[in-house]
Tab-separated table of C-alpha atoms in Angstrom:
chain	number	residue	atom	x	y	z
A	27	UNK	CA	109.843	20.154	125.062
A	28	UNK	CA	111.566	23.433	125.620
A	29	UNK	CA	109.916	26.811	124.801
A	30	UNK	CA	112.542	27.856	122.498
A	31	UNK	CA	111.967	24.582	120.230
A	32	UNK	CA	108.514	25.768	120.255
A	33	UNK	CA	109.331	29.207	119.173
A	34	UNK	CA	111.931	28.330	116.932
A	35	UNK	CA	109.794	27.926	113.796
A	36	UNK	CA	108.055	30.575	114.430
A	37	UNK	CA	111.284	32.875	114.534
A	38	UNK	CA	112.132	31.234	111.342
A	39	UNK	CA	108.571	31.836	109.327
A	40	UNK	CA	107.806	35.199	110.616
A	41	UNK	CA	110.790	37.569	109.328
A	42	UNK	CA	110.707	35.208	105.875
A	43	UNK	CA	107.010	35.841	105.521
A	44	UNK	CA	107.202	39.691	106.007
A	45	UNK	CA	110.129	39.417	102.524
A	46	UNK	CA	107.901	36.866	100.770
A	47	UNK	CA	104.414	38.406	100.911
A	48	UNK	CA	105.532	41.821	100.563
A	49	UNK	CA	103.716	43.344	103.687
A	50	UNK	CA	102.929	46.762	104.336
A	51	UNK	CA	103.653	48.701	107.452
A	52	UNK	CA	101.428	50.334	109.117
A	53	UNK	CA	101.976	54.458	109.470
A	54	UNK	CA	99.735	56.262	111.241
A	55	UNK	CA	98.148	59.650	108.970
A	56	UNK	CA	95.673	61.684	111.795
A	57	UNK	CA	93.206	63.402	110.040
A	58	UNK	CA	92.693	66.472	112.248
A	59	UNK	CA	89.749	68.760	110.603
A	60	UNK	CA	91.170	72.334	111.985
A	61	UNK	CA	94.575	71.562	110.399
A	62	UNK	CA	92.776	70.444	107.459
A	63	UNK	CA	91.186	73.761	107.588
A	64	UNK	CA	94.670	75.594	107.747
A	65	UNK	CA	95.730	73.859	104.588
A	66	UNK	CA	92.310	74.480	102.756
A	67	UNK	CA	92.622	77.873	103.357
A	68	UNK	CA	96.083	78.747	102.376
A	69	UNK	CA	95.216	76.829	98.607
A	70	UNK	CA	95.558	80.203	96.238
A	71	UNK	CA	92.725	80.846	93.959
A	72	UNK	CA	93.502	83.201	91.069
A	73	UNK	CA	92.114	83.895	87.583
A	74	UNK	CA	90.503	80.965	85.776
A	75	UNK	CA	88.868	79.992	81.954
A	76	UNK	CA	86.423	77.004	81.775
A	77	UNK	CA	89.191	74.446	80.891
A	78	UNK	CA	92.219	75.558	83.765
A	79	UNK	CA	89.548	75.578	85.997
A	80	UNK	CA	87.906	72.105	85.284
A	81	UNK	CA	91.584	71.081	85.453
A	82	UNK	CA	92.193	72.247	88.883
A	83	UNK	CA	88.877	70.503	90.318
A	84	UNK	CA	89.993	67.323	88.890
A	85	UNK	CA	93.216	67.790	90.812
A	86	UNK	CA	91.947	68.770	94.188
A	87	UNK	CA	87.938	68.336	94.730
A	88	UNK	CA	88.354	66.665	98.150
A	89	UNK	CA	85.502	64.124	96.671
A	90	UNK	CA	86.803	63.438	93.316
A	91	UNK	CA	90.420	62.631	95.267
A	92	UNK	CA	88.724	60.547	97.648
A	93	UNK	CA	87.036	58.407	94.655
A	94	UNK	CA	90.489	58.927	92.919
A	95	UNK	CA	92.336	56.647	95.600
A	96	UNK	CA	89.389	54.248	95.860
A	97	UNK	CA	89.948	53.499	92.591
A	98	UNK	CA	93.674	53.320	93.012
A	99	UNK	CA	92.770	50.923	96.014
A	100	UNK	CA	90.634	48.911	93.992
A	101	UNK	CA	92.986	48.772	91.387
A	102	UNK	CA	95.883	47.090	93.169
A	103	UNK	CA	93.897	45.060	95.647
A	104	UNK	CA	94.231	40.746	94.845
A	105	UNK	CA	93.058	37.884	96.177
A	106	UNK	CA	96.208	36.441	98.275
A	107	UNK	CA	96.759	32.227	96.365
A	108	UNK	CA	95.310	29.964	99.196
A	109	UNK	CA	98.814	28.668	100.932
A	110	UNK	CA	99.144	26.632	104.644
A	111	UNK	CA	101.661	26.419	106.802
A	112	UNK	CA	101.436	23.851	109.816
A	113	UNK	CA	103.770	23.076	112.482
A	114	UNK	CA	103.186	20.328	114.610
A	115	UNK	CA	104.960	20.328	118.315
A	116	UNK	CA	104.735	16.559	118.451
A	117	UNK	CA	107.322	14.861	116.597
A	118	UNK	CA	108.718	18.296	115.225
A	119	UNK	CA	106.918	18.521	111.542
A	120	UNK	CA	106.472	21.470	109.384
A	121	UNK	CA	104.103	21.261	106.797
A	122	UNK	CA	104.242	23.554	103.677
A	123	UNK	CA	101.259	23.745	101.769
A	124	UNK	CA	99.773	25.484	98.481
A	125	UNK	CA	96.944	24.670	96.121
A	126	UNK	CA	98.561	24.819	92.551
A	127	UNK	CA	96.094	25.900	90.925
A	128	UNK	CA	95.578	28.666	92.858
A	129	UNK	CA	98.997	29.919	92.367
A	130	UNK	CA	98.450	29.591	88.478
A	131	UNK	CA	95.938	32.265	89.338
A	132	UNK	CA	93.302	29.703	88.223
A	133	UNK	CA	90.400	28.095	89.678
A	134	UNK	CA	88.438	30.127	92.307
A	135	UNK	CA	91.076	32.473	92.956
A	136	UNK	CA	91.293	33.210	89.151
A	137	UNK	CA	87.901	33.775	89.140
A	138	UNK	CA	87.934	36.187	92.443
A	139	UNK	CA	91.008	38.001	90.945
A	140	UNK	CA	88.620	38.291	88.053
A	141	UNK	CA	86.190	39.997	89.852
A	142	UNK	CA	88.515	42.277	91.496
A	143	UNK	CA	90.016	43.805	87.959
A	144	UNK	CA	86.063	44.342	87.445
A	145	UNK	CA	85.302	46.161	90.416
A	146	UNK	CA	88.276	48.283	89.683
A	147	UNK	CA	87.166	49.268	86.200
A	148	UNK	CA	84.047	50.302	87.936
A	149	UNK	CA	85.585	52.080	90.455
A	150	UNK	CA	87.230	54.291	88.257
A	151	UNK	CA	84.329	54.689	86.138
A	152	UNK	CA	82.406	56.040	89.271
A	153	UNK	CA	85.231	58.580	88.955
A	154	UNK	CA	84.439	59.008	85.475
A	155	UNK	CA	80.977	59.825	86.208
A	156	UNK	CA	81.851	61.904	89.365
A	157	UNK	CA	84.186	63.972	87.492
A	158	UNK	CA	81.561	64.557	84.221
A	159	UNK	CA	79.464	65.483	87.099
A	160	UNK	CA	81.597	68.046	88.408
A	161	UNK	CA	82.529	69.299	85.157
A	162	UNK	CA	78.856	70.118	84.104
A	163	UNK	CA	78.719	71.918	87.662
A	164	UNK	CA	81.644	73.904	86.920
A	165	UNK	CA	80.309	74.977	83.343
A	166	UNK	CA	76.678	76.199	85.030
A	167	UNK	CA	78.479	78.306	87.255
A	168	UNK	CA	80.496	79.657	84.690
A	169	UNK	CA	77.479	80.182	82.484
A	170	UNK	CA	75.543	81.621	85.349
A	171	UNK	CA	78.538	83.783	86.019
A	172	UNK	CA	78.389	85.010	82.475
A	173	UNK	CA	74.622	85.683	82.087
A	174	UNK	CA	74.619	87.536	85.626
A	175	UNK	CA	76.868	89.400	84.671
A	176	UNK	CA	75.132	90.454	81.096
A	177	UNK	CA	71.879	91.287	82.650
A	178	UNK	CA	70.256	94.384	81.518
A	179	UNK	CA	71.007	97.527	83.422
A	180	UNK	CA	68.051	98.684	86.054
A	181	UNK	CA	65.476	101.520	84.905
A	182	UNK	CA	66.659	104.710	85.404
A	183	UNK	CA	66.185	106.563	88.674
A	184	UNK	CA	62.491	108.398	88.927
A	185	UNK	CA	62.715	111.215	91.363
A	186	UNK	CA	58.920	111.920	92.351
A	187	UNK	CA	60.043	114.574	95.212
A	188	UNK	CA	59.301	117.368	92.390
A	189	UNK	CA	56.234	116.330	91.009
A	190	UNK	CA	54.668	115.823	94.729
A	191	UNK	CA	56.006	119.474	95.750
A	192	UNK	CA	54.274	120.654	92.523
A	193	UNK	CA	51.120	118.700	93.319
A	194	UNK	CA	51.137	116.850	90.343
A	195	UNK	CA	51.701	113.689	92.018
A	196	UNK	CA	48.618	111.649	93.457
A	197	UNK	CA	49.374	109.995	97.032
A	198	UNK	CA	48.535	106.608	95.378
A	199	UNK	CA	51.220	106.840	91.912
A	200	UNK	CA	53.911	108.382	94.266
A	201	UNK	CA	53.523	105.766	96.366
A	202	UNK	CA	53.678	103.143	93.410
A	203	UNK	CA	56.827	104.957	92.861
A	204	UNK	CA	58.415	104.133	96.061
A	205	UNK	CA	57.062	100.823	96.220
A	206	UNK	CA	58.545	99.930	92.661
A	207	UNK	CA	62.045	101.350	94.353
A	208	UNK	CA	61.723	98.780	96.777
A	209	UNK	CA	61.528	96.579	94.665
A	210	UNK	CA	64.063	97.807	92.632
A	211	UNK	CA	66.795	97.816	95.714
A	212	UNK	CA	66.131	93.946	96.978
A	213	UNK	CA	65.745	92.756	93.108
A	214	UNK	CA	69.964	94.011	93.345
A	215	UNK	CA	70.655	92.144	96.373
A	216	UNK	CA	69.328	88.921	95.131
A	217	UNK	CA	71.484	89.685	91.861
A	218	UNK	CA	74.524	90.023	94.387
A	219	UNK	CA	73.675	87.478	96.376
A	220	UNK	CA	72.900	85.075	93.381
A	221	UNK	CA	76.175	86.421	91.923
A	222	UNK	CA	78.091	85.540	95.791
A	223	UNK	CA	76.427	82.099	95.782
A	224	UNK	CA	77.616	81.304	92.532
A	225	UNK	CA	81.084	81.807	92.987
A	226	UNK	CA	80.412	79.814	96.420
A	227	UNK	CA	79.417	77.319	94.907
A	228	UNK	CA	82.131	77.337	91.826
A	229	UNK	CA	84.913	77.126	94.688
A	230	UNK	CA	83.548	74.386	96.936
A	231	UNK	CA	84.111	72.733	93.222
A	232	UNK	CA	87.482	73.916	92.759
A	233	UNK	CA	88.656	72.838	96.438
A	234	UNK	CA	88.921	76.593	97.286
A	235	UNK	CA	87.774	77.816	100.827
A	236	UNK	CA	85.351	80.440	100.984
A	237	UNK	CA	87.528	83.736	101.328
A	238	UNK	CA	90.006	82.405	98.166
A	239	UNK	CA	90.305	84.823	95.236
A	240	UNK	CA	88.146	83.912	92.472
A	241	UNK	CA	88.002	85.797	88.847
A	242	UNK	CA	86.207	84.045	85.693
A	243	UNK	CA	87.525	84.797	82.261
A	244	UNK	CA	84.362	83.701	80.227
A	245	UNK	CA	85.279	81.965	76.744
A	246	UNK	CA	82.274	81.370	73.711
A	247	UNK	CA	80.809	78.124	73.233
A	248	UNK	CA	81.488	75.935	70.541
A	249	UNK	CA	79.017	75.286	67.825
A	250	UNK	CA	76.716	72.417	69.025
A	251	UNK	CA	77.795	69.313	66.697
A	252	UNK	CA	75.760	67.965	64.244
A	253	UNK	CA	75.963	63.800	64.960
A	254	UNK	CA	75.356	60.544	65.819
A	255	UNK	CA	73.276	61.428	68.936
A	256	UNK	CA	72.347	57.905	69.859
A	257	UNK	CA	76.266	57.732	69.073
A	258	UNK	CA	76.943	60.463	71.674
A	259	UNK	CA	74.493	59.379	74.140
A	260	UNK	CA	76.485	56.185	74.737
A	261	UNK	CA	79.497	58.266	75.468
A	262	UNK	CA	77.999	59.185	78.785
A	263	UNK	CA	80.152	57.740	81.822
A	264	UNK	CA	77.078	57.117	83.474
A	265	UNK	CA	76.046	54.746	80.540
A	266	UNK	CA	79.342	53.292	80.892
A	267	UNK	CA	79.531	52.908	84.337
A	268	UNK	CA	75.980	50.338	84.442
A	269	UNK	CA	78.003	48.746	81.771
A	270	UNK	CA	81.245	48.079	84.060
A	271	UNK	CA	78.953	47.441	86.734
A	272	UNK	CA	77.257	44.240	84.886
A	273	UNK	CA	80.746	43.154	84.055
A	274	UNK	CA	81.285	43.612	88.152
A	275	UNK	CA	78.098	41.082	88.311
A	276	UNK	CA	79.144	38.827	85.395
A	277	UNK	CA	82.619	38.254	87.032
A	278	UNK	CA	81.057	37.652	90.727
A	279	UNK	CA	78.897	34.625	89.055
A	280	UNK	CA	82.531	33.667	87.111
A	281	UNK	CA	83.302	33.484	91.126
A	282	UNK	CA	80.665	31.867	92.096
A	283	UNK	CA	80.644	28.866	89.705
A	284	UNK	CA	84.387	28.297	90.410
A	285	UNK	CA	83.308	28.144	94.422
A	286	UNK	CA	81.514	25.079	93.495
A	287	UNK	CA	84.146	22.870	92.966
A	288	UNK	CA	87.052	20.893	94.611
A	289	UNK	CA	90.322	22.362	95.568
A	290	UNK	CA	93.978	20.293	96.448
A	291	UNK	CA	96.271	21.587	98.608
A	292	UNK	CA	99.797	19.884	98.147
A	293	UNK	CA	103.078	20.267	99.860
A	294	UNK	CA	106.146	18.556	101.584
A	295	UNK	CA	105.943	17.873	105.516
A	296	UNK	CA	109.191	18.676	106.684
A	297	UNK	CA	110.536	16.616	110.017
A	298	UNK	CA	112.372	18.764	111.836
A	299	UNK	CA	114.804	15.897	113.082
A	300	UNK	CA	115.673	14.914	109.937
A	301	UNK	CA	113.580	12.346	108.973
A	302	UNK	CA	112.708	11.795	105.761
A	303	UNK	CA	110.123	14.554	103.810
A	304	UNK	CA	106.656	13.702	103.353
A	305	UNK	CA	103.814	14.694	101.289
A	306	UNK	CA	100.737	15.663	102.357
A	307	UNK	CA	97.081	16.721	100.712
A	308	UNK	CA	94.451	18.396	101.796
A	309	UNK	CA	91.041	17.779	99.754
A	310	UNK	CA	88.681	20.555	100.266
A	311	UNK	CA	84.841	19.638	99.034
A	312	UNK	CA	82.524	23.050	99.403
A	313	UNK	CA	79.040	21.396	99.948
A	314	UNK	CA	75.668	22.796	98.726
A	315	UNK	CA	77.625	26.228	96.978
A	316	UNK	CA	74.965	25.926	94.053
A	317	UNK	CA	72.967	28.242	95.754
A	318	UNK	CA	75.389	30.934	95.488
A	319	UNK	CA	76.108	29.974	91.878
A	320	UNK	CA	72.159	30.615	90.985
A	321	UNK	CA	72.357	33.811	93.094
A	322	UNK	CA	74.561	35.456	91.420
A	323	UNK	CA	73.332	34.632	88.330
A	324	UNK	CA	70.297	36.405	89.305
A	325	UNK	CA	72.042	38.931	90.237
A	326	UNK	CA	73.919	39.416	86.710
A	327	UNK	CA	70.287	39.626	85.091
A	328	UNK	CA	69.289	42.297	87.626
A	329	UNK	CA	72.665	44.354	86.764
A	330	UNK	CA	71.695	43.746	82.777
A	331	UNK	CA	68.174	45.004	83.290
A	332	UNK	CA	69.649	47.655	85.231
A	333	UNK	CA	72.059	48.513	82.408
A	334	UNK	CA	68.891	48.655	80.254
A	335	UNK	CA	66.719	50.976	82.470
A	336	UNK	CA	70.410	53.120	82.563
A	337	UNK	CA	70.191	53.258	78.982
A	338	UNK	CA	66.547	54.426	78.699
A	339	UNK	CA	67.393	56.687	81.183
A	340	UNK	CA	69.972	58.087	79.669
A	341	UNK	CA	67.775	58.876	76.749
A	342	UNK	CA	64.659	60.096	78.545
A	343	UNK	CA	67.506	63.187	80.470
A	344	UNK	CA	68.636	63.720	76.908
A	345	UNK	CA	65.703	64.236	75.363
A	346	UNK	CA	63.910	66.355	78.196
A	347	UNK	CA	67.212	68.583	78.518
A	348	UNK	CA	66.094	69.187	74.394
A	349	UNK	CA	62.837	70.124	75.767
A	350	UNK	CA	63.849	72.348	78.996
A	351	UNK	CA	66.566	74.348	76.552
A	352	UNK	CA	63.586	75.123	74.311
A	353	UNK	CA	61.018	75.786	76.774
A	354	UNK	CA	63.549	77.986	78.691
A	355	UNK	CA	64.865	80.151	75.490
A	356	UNK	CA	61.120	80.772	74.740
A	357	UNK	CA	60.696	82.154	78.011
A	358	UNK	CA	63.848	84.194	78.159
A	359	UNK	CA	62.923	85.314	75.298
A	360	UNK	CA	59.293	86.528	76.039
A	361	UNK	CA	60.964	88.224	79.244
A	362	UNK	CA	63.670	90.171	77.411
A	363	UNK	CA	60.636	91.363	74.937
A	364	UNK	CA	58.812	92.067	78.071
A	365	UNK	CA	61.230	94.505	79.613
A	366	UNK	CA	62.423	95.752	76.555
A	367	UNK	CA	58.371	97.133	75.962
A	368	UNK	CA	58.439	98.514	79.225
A	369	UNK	CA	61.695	100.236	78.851
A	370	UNK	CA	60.633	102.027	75.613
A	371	UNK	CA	56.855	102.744	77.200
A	372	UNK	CA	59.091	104.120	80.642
A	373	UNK	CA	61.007	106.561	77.895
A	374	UNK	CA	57.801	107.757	75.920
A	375	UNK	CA	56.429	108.547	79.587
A	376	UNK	CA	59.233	110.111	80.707
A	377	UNK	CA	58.825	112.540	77.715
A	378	UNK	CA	55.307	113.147	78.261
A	379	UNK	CA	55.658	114.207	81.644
A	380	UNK	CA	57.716	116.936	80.720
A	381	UNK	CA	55.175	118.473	78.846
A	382	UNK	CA	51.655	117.449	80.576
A	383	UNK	CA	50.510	118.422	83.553
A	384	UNK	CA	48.792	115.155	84.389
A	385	UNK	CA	50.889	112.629	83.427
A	386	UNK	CA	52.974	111.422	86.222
A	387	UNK	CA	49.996	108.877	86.772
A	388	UNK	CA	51.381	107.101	83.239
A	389	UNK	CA	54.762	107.805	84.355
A	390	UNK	CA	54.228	106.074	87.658
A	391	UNK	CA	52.361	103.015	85.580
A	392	UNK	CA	54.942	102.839	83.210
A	393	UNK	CA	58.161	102.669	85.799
A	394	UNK	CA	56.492	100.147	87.947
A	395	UNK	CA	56.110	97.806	84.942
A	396	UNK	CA	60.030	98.690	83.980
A	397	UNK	CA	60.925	97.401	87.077
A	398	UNK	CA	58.749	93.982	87.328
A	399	UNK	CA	59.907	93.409	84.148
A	400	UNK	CA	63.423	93.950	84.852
A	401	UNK	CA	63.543	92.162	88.240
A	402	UNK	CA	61.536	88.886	86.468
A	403	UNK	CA	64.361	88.820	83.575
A	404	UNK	CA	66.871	87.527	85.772
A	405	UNK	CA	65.581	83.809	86.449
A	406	UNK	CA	64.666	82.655	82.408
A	407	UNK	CA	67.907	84.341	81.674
A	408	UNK	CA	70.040	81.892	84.352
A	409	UNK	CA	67.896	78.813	84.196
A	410	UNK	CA	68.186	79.029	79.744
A	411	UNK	CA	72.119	79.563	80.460
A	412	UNK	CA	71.532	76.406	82.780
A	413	UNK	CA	69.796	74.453	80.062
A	414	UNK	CA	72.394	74.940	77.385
A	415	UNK	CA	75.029	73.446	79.512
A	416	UNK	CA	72.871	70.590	80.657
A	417	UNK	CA	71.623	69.764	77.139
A	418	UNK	CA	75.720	69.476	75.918
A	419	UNK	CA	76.515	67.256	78.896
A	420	UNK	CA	73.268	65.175	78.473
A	421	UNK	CA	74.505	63.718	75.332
A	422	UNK	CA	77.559	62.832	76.715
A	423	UNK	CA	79.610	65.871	75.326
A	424	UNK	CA	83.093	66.486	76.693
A	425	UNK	CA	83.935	68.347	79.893
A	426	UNK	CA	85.808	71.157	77.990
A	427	UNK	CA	84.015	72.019	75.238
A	428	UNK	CA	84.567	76.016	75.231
A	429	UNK	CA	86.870	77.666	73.275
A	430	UNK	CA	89.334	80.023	73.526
């Protein structure tokens, strides 16, 4: 037998199966990470509200893409229907074969096609979740941004150069002094560099390198809605994500039970010398697949007890974010009533040294205080802004709930 009757099927199959199947090229995409840099970089970053810039994180957070196109991936992928081709060299046959059910998208491939539509709603509920993640991120910052930026004002300056050339000054207060300014000066550059890390942050978010131009226009919050609450908790994408992923687990047992059983394969044998056609079947038995059957059965009561546990879980964040907003607006509270005291005691002293000989002691007392009260304000202040977003997103609220 000559090579080329060998080859010639071949020839024949190879370009027809390339139309048929619909095959993909492949075309190479290098990744290289300092031109990835150079394109990073040259993204413009502007002046952003809540909402635009939620908007533009959806649309280019390098790992809310990446889950974007696994979901696309998963979305499109299918289980290819179980054909055969055969050629034998002896007696020139070529046998075309397909199980009919399979093509029917029945039978085990139905059921692994099944599966696949499953894992693809779950895949782009991962996105969900990923993206309510983001989202809360975004509002913190923007909150943090805000209350930063609201904090009150540092005690005025106290110049103790006079009083100590006047010798009414102790060593000990004037020192206190100087020590409180110390204080004073690095309490400013943890405010700046709280205020730097922030926006850091806030752009790593936004896809934005670090040197991109960042401005916040800072909108009210809504009203917090009276409702449903068990209502809203089940909005949460997290919630519905242990949901799609039981469906993932149902549809994998769907798979498994149609693994058990017999497939046909059917199809003309063609004779190459123009004989007559023949038929030809191929009976396949799987042996002992009950095993997988039962194991994924298991594993669909793990996914609904994990589904449960998401649920109480769910519920327990909820209700301690409730708790942590409270606890945190009682504390902000006590602070900003704190430094407010010491403010008005700092201005009665301030007063009083003016007219008493020996009261730069009180005055020194009453600035130090002034200014460990108004370097302690800063943290309630951020972690109750914190809180208030967390408590909104905790019950499932939506992504862009400030308004203009």
């Amino acid at each position: 037998m000559s090579l080329c009757s060998v080859l010639r099927p071949l020839a024949v199959c190879l370009p027809l199966a390339h139309v048929v199947f619909a095959c993909v090229p492949y075309r190479p995409a290098p990744a290289d990470p300092a031109q990835l840099a150079v394109a990073l970089r040259q993204r413009q970053g502007g002046h952003f509200d809540l909402a635009n810039a939620t908007a533009l994180a959806f649309q280019q957070n390098p790992a809310l893409q990446a889950l974007a196109e696994r979901a696309r991936a998963a979305g499109v992928a299918t289980v290819p229907s179980d054909t055969q081709t055969e050629y034998r060299t002896q007696g020139e046959m070529l046998a075309l074969m397909a199980d009919p059910v399979s093509l029917l998208d029945l039978g085990p491939r139905g059921a692994a096609n099944t599966l696949q539509r499953a894992e693809a709603v779950a895949a782009s509920q991962e996105l969900a979740v990923a993206r309510w993640q983001v989202a809360t991120r975004i509002a913190e910052a923007f909150a943090v941004d805000a209350t930063l930026a609201a904090l009150p004002s540092d005690p005025e300056h106290l110049d103790s150069t006079p009083f100590v050339a006047a010798g009414l000054a102790e060593p000990l207060a004037a020192a206190a002094v100087a020590a409180a300014k110390s204080r004073l000066a690095a309490e400013g550059q943890r405010r700046a560099a709280a205020h730097a890390a922030n926006l850091a942050q806030l752009r790593e978010l936004l896809g934005l390198a670090a040197g991109a131009e960042l401005r916040l226009q800072h909108s009210p919050w809504s009203p917090h809605p009276e409702e449903d609450r068990d209502g809203a908790l089940l909005r949460r994408p997290d919630l519905a994500l242990a949901a799609a992923r039981f469906a993932v687990a149902d549809a994998n047992f769907r798979r498994a039970v149609a693994a058990q059983y017999p497939s046909l394969m059917l199809g003309p044998e063609v004779p190459l010398r123009g004989d007559p056609l023949q038929l030809m079947a191929i009976l396949r038995l799987p042996l002992f697949a009950g095993d997988g059957a039962r194991a994924a059965a298991a594993q669909r009561e793990a996914a609904r007890g994990d589904l449960a546990a998401a649920w109480l879980a769910a519920s327990r964040a909820a209700a301690t974010a409730e708790l942590e907003l409270a606890s945190t607006r009682a504390t902000a509270a006590a602070a900003t009533a704190a430094l407010a005291a010491s403010q008005r005691n700092l201005a009665a002293a301030r007063v009083a040294a003016n007219v008493e000989v020996d009261a730069f002691g009180a005055l020194a007392d009453s600035y130090t205080m002034a200014v460990r009260d108004w370097a302690e304000v800063r943290e309630p202040l951020v972690a109750a802004a914190r809180a208030e977003v967390q408590v909104r997103f905790a019950r499932g609220m939506p992504a862009l709930e400030a308004t203009p």
